[in-house]
Coordinates of C-alpha atoms in Angstrom, one line a residue:
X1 CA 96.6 -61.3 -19.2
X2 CA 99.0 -62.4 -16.4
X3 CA 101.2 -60.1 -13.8
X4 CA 104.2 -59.0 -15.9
X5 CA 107.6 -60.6 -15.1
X6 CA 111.1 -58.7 -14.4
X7 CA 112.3 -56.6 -17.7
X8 CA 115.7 -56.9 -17.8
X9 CA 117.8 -54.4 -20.4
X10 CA 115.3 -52.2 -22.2
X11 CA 115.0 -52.4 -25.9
X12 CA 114.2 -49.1 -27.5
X13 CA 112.7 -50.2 -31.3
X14 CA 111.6 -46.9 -33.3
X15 CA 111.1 -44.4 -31.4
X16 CA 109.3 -46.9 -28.2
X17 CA 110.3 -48.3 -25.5
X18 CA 109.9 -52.2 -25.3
X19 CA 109.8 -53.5 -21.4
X20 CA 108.7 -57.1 -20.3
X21 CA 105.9 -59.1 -21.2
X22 CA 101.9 -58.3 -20.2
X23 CA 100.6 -61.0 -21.7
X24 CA 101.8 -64.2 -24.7
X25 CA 99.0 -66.1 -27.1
X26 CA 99.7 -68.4 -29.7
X27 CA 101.2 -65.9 -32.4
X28 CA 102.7 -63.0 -30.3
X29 CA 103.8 -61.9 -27.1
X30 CA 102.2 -59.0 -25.6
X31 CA 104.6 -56.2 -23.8
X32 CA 104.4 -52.6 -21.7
X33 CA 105.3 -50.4 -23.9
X34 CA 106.1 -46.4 -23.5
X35 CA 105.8 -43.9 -26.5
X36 CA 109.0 -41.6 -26.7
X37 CA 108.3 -39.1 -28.5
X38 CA 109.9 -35.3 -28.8
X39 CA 110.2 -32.7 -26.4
X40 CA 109.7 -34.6 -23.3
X41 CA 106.2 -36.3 -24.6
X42 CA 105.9 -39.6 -23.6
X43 CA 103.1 -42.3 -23.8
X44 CA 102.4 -45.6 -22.1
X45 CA 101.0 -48.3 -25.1
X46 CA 100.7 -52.6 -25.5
X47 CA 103.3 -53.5 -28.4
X48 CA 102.5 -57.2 -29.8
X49 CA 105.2 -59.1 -30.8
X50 CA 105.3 -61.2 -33.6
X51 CA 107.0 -64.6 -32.6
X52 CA 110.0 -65.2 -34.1
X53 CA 109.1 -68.6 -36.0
X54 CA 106.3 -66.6 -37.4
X55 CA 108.2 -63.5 -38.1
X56 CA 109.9 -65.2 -40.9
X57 CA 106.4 -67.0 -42.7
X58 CA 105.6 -64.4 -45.5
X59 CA 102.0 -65.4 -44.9
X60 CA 102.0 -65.1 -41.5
X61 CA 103.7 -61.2 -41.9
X62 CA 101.2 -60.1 -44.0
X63 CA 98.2 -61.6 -42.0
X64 CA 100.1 -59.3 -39.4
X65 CA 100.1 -56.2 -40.8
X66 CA 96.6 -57.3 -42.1
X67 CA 96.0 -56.3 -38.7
X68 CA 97.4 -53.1 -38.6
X69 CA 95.5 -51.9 -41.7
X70 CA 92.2 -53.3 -40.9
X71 CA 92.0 -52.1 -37.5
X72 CA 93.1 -48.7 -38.3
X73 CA 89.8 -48.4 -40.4
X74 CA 87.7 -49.4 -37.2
X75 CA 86.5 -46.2 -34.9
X76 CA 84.2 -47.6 -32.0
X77 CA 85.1 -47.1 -28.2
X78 CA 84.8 -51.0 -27.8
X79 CA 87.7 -51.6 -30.0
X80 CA 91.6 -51.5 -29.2
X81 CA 92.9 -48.9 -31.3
X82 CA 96.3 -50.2 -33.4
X83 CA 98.5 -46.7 -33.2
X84 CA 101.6 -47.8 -35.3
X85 CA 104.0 -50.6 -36.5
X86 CA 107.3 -51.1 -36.1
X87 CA 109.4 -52.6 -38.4
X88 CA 113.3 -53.3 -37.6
X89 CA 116.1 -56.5 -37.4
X90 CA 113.5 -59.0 -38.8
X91 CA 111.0 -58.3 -36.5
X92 CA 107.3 -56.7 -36.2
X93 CA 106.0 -55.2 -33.2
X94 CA 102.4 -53.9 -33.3
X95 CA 101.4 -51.2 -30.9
X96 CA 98.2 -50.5 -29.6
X97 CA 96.5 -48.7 -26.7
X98 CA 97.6 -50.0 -23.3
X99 CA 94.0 -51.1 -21.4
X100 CA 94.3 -51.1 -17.9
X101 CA 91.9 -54.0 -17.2
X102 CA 92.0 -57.3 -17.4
X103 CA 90.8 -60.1 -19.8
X104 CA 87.3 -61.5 -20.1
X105 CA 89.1 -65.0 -20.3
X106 CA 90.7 -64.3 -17.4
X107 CA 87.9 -63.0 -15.5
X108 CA 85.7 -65.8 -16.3
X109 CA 88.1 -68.2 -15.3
X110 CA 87.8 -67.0 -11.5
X111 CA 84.2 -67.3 -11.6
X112 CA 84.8 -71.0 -12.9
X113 CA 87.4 -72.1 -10.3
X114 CA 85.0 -70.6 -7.5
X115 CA 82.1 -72.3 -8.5
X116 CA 80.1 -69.4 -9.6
X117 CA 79.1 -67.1 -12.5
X118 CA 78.8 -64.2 -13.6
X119 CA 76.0 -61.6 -13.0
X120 CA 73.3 -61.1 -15.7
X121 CA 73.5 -57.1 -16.0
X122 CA 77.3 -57.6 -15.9
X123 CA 77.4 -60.5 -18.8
X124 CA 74.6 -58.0 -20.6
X125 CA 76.9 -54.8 -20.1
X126 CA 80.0 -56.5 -21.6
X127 CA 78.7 -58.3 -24.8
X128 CA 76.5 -55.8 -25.3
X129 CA 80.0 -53.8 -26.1
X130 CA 81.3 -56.6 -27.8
X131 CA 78.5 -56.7 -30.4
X132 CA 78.4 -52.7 -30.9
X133 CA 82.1 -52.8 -31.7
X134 CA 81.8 -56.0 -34.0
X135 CA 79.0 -53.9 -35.8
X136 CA 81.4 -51.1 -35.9
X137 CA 83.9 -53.4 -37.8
X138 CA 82.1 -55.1 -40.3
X139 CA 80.5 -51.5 -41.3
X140 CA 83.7 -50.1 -41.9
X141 CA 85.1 -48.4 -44.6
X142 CA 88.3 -47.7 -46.4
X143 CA 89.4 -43.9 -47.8
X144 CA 86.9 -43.9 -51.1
X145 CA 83.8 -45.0 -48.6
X146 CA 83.9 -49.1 -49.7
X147 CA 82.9 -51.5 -47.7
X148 CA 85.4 -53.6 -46.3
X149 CA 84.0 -56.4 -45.5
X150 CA 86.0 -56.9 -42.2
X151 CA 85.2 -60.2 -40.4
X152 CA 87.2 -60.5 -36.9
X153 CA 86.9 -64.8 -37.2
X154 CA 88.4 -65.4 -33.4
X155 CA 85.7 -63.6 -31.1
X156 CA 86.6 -65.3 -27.9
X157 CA 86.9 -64.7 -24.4
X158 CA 91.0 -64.5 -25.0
X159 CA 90.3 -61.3 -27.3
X160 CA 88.2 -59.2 -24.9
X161 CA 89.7 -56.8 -22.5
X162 CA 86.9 -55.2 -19.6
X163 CA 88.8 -52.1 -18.5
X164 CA 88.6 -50.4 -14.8
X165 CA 86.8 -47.5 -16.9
X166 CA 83.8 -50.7 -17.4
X167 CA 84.4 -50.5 -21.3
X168 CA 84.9 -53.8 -22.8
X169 CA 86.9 -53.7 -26.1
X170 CA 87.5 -56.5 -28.9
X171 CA 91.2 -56.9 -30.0
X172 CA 93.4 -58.8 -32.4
X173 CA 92.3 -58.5 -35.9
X174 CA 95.1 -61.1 -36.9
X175 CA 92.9 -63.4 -38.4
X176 CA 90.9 -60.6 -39.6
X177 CA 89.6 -61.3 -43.2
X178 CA 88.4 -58.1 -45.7
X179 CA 86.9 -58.7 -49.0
X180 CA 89.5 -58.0 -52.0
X181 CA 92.6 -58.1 -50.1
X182 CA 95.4 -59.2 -51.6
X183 CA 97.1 -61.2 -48.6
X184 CA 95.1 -64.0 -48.3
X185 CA 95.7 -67.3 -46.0
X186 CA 96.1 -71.0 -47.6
X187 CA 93.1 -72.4 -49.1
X188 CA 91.2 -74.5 -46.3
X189 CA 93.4 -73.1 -43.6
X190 CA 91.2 -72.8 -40.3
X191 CA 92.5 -70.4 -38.3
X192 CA 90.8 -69.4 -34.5
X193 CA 89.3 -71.2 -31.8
X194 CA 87.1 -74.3 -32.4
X195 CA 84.6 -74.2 -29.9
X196 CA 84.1 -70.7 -31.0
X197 CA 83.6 -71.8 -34.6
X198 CA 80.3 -71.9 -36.3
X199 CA 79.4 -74.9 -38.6
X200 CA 80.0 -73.5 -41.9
X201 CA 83.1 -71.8 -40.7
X202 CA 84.2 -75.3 -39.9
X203 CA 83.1 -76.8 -43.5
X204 CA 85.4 -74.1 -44.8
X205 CA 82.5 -72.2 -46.3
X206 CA 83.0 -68.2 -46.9
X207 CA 82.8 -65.9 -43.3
X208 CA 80.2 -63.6 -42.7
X209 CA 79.3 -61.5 -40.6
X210 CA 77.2 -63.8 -38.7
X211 CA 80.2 -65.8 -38.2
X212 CA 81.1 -63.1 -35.1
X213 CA 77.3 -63.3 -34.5
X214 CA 77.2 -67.1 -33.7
X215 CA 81.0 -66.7 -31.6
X216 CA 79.5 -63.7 -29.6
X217 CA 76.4 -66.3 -28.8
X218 CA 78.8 -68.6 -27.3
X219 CA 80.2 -66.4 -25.3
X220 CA 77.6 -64.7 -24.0
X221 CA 76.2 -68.5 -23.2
X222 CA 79.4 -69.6 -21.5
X223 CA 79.2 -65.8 -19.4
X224 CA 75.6 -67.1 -18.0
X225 CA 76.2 -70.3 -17.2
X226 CA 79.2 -69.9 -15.8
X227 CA 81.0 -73.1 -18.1
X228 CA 81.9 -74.6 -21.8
X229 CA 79.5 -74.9 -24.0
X230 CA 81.6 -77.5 -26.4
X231 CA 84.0 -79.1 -24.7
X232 CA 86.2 -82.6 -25.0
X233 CA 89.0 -84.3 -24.6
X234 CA 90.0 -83.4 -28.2
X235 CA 89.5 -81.3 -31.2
X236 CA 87.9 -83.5 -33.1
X237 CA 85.5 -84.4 -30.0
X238 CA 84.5 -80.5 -29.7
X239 CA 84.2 -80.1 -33.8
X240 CA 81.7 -82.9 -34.1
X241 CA 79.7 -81.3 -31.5
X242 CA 79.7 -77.8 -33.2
X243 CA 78.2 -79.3 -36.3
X244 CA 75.3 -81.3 -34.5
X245 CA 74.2 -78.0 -33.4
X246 CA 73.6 -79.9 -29.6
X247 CA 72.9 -76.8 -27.7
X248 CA 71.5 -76.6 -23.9
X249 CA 69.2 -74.3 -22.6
X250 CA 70.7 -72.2 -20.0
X251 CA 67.7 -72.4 -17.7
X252 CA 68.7 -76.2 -17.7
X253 CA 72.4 -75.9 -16.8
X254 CA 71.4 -73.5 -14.2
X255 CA 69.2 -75.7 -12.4
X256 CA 71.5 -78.7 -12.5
X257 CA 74.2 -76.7 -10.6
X258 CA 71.6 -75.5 -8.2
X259 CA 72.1 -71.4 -9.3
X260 CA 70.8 -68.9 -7.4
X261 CA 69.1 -66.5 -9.2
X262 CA 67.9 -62.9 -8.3
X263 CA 64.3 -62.3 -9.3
X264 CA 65.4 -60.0 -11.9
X265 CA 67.6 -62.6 -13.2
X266 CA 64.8 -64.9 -13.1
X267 CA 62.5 -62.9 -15.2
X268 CA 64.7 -62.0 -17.7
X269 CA 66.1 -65.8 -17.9
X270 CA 63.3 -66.5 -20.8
X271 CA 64.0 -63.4 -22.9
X272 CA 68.0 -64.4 -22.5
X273 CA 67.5 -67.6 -24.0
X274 CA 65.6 -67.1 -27.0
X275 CA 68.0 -64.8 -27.7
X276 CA 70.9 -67.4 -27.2
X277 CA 68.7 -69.6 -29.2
X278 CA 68.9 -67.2 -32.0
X279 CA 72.5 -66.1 -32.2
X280 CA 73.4 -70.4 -31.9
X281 CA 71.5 -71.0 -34.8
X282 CA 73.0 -73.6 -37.2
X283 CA 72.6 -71.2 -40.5
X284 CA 73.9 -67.8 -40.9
X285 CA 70.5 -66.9 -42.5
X286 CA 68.7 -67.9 -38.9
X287 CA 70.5 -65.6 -36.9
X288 CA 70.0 -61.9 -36.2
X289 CA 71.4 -59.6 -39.5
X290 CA 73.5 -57.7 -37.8
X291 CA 75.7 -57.8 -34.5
X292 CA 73.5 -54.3 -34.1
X293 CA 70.5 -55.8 -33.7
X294 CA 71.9 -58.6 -31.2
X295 CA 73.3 -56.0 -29.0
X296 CA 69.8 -53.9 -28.4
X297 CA 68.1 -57.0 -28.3
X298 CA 70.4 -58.3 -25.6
X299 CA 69.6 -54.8 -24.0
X300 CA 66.5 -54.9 -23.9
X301 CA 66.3 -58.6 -22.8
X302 CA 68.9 -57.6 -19.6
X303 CA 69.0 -54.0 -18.6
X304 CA 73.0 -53.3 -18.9
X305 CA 75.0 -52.6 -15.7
X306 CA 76.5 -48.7 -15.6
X307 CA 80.0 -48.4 -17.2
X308 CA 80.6 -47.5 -13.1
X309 CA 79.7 -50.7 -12.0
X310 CA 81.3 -52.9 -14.6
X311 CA 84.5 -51.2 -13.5
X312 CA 84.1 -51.6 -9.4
X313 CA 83.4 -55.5 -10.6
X314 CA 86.7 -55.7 -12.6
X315 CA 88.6 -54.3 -9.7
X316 CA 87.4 -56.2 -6.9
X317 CA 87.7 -59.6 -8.9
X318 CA 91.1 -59.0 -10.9
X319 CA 92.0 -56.5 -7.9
X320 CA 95.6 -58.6 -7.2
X321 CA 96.7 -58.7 -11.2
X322 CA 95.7 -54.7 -11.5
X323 CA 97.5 -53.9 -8.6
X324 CA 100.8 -55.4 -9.8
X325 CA 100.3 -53.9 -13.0
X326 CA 99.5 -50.7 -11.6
X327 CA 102.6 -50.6 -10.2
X328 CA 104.7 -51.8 -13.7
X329 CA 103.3 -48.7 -15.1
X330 CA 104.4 -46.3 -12.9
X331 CA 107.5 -47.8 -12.4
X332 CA 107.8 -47.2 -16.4
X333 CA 106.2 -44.2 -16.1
X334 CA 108.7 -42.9 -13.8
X335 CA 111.7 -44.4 -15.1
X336 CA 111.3 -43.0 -19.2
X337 CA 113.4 -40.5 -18.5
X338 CA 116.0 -42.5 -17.4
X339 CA 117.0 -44.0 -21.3
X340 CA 120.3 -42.9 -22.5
X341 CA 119.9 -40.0 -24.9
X342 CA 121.5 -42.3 -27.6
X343 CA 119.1 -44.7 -27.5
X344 CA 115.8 -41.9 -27.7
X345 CA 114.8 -41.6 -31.3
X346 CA 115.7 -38.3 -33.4
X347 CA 113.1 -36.6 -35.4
X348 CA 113.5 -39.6 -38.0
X349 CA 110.9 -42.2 -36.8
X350 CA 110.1 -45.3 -38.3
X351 CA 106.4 -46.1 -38.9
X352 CA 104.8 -48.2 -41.4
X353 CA 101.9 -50.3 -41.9
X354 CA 102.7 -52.2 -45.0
X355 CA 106.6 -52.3 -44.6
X356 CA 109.7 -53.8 -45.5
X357 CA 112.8 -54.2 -43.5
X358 CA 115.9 -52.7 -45.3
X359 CA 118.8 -54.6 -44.2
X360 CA 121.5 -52.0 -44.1
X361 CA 119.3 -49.7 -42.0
X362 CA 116.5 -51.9 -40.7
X363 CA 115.0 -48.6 -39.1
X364 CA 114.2 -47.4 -42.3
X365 CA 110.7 -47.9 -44.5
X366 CA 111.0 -48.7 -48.3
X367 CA 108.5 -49.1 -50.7
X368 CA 109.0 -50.1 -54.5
X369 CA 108.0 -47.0 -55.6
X370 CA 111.0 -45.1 -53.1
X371 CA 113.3 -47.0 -51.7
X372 CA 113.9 -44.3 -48.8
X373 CA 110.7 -42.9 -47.8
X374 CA 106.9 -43.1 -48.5
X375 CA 104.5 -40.0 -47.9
X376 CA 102.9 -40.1 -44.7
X377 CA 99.1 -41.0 -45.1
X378 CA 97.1 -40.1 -41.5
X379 CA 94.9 -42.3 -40.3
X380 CA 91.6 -41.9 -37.8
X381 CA 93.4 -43.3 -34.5
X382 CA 94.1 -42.0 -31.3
X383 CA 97.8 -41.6 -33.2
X384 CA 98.2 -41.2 -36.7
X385 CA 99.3 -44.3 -38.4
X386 CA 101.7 -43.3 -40.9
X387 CA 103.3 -45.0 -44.1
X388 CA 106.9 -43.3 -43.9
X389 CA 109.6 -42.0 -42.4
X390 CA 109.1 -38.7 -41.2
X391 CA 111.0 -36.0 -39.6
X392 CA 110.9 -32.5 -37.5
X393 CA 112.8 -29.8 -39.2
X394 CA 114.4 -26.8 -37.8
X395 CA 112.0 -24.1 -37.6
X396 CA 112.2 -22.1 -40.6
X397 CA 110.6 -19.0 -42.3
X398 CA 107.2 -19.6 -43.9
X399 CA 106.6 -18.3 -47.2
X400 CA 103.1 -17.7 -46.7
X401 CA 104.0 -15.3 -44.1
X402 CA 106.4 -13.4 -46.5
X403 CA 103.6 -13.1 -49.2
X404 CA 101.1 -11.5 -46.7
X405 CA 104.3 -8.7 -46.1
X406 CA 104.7 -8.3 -49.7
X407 CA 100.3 -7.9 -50.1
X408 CA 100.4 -5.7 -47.0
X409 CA 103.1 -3.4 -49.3
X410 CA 101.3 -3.4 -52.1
X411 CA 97.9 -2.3 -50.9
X412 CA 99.1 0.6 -49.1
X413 CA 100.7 1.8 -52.1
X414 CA 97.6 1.3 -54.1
X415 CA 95.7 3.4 -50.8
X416 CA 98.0 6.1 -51.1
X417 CA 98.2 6.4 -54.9
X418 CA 94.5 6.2 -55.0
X419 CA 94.4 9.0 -52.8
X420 CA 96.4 10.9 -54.9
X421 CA 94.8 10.1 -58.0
X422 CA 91.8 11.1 -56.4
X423 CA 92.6 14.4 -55.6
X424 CA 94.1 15.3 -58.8
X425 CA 91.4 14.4 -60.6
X426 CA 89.0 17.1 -59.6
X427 CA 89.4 20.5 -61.5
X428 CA 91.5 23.3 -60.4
X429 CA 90.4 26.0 -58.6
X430 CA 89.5 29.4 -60.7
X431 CA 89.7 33.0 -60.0
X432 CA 86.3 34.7 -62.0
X433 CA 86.7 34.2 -66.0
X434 CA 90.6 33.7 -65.7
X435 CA 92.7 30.9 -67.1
X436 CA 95.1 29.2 -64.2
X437 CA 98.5 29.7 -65.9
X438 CA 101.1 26.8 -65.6
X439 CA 104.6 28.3 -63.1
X440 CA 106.6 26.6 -61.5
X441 CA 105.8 25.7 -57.4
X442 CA 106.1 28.5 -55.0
X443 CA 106.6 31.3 -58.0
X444 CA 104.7 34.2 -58.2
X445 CA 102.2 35.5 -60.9
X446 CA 103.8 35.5 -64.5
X447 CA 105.1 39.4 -65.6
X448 CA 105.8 37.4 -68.7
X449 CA 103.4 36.0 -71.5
X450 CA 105.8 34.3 -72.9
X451 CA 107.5 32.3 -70.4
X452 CA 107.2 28.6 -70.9
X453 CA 105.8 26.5 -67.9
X454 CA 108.1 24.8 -65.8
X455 CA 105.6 22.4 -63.8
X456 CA 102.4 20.7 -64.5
X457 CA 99.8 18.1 -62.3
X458 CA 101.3 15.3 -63.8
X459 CA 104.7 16.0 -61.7
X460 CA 102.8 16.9 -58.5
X461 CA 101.4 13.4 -58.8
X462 CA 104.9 11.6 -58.9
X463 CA 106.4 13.6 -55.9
X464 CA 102.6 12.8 -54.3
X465 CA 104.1 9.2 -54.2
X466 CA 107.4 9.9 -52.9
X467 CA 109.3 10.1 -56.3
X468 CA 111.0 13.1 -56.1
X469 CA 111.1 15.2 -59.8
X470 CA 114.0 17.0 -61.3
X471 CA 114.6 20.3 -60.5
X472 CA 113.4 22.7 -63.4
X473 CA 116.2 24.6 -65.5
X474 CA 113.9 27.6 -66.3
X475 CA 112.6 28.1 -62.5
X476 CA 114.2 28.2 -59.1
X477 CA 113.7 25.6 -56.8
X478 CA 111.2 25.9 -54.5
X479 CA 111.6 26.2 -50.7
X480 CA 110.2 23.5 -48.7
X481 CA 107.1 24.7 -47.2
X482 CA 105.3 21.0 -46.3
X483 CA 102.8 18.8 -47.7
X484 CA 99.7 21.4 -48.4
X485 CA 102.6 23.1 -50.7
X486 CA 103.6 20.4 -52.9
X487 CA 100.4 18.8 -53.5
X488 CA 98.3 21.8 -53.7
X489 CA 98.6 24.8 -56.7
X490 CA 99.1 28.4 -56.2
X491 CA 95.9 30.5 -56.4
X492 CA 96.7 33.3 -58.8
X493 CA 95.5 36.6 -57.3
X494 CA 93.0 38.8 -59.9
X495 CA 94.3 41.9 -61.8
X496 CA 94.6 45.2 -60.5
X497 CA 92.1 47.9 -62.2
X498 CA 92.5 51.6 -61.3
X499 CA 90.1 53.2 -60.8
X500 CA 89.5 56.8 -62.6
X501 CA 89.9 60.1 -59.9
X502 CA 86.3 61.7 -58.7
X503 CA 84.4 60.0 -61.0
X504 CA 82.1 58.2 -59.5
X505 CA 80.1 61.5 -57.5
X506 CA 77.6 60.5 -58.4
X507 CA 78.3 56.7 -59.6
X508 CA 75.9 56.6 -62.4
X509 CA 74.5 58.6 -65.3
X510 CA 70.8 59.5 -66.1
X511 CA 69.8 59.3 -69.7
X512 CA 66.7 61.3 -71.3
X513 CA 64.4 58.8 -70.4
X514 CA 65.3 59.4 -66.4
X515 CA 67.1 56.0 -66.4
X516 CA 70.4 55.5 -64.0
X517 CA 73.4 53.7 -65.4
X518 CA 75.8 52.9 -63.0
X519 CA 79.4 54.0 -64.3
X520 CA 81.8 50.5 -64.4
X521 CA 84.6 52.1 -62.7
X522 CA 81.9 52.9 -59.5
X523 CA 80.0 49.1 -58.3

């Protein structure tokens, strides 16, 4: 990737920001990016943009958003996330994670045009990456757990990035193929980079996985020796020499440009090449089985550099291009909150990964199934990837929370009732042998036998849950004398007996036998 150039006006597509250009390849141009999103958050990205003689091939669009879907599926630190897709006035834009680093093409470049390479640990430390995020792809799955077959086809030097942070990361699934899709390219189409093409990818055989095996190899050969491994004067030159399988040792190329080597390097040059050896090999079936087992081979083979070290290297050699991009993004950075207020998106954003431009509203996601919106479906990215057009509403009420109220109600009510319940349900109190006579609450003791009762339990229990009862017609109404009152009855205090005048002096009787019997009136 190059220094960016001026930006001119800035385009706001969705709800992003679209600034100058980072970086342009072959099918889109690569720009800065910044994530608008609401209340104030913001977020600096890469959008790709689809050129605009390709925007309008059908087959080209879906290889596109291909892209989009396939990548979204991949979860590995050592591949670009894709975040979103933007779909609007005939265009696509792709957005992805902005990497601040620089490319592996470009980095090689500079050890090229100084006559140099690359060191060992530091070649070792970047494919290594590579390979685990190639494994990373072709082992992924989509939402039921299938394999999806994903083969990236165009693993080059062009689609690396080696951040600041030492990371390297893969990119650009655009020519990505999965098993069962239903976009697919024009039969015997060859789509990538040539000299990065095995033999039966050139024959226009099927892709496997060893296809990204045997392009990894090359550029892990090209990293070592510091030049091409095919190269010509034209594509049919470089083609013939991919499928003669002609490939040179790198202990030979070294010595013919008179390398230094460190004795590490040395050592390890042996182990290097036989793995070189392996990963170049002319049939699928001859290389390792899995980018895996290339990538702990490799380690192995060269101790890796620290993630530390990798990074300090980026920045001293691509120190000038990081600078000036350094500076883009904070100009960016700064500047977000300068866009007009008409230009920010509102809460309705469109995202889609499989989308359709509507013509009256080319903001706006259909589907067949809706023609205005799709339900969002979240997918594992740094952002969720959505297939809709989604919105904030106002806050509002939830319902939940007014069930929980109405619960809350009812329980006490049960708590206090079965309180009640329980109380009323134990026997009331008696006074000897007597029989607790009904009266109304607060009356005295009956003079009356016949008097009907005016109040029973069953009313005590209604007021006991704050019903109040009618007022009796055959009774006065009680004075309120608390709680203990209502809820509790009246003890009925025992009968008065007189007792007989100086008859109890003595208080018993002796009968013939000398036995006492004490008189009732006198215990």
């Amino acid at each position: 990737m190059g220094p960016s150039q001026p930006d001119g006006n800035v385009r706001v597509i969705g709800r992003y920001a679209l600034y100058g250009p980072l970086a342009a390849g072959g099918m889109a141009t690569v720009h800065f990016g910044r994530l608008l999103g609401p209340v104030g958050f913001s977020r600096t990205v890469a959008i790709k943009r689809l050129h605009a003689q390709f925007a309008q091939d059908p087959e080209f669009v879906s290889m596109f958003l291909d892209e989009a879907r396939l990548a979204a599926r991949i979860r590995h630190p050592n591949v670009v996330p894709t975040l979103d897709v933007v779909a609007t006035d005939g265009e696509l834009f792709l957005v992805m994670d902005y990497v601040a680093g620089e490319s592996l093409a470009r980095l090689a470049r500079t050890f090229a045009d100084r006559g140099t390479r690359m060191p060992f640990r530091i070649a070792s430390a970047i494919m290594a990456g590579v390979l685990h995020g190639l494994h990373a792809a072709h082992e992924a799955k989509d939402e039921r757990g299938m394999a999806l077959g994903i083969v990236h086809r165009d693993v080059s030097p062009q689609n690396v990035l080696v951040g600041t942070d030492g990371v390297a990361k893969i990119l650009d699934f655009g020519v990505a193929k999965a098993a069962g899709r239903s976009q697919t390219t024009r039969e015997g189409q060859i789509k990538g980079k040539l000299a990065y093409m095995p033999p039966e990818q050139l024959r226009g055989m099927p892709v496997t996985r060893g296809t990204d095996i045997y392009a990894a190899g090359v550029v892990l050969w090209e990293l070592v020796t510091g030049q091409r491994l095919f190269s010509g004067d034209n594509e049919g030159v470089i083609v013939a020499k991919v499928l003669h399988g002609d490939v040179q040792s790198p202990s030979s190329v070294l010595a013919e440009k008179g390398a230094r080597l460190t004795g590490d390097e040395v050592a390890a040059l042996p182990r290097l090449e036989r793995i070189l050896f392996r990963a170049l090999a002319a049939t699928p079936e001859e290389r390792f089985a899995t980018a895996k087992e290339m990538a702990v081979e490799l380690e192995r083979a060269v101790p890796p550099a620290t993630s530390s070290d990798v990074g300090e290297w980026v920045e001293v050699h691509a120190h000038a291009v990081l600078e000036q991009r350094a500076v883009r993004v904070a100009e960016i950075e700064s500047g977000a909150t300068d866009i007009p207020l008409e230009a920010r998106p509102s809460g309705r954003m469109p995202t889609a990964v499989a989308v359709v431009a509507n013509a009256e509203n080319p903001t706006r996601i259909v589907s067949p199934s809706n023609p205005d919106i799709t339900p969002p479906v979240t997918q594992p990215s740094s952002l969720s990837v959505v297939t809709g057009t989604s919105s904030i509403p106002a806050a509002r009420p939830n319902a939940n929370s007014w069930v929980f109220v109405l619960g809350i109600a009812v329980l006490a009510l049960l708590v206090i009732g079965g309180g009640v319940a329980f109380r009323y349900s134990k026997p009331p109190p008696t006074v000897g042998a007597e029989p607790t006579a009904s009266a109304p609450l607060g009356s005295g003791p009956s003079t009356s036998p016949s008097a009907p009762p005016t109040a029973s339990t069953p009313s005590a229990v209604v007021v006991g849950v704050g019903v109040s009862p009618e007022p009796s017609a055959s009774a006065p109404t009680p004075p309120h004398t608390g709680a203990s009152t209502a809820s509790t009855p009246p003890k009925k205090p025992p009968p008065f007996v007189p007792r007989p005048a100086n008859t109890c002096n003595p208080p018993y009787t002796t009968d013939v036998n000398g036995i006492r019997h004490y008189k009732p009136g006198c215990i």
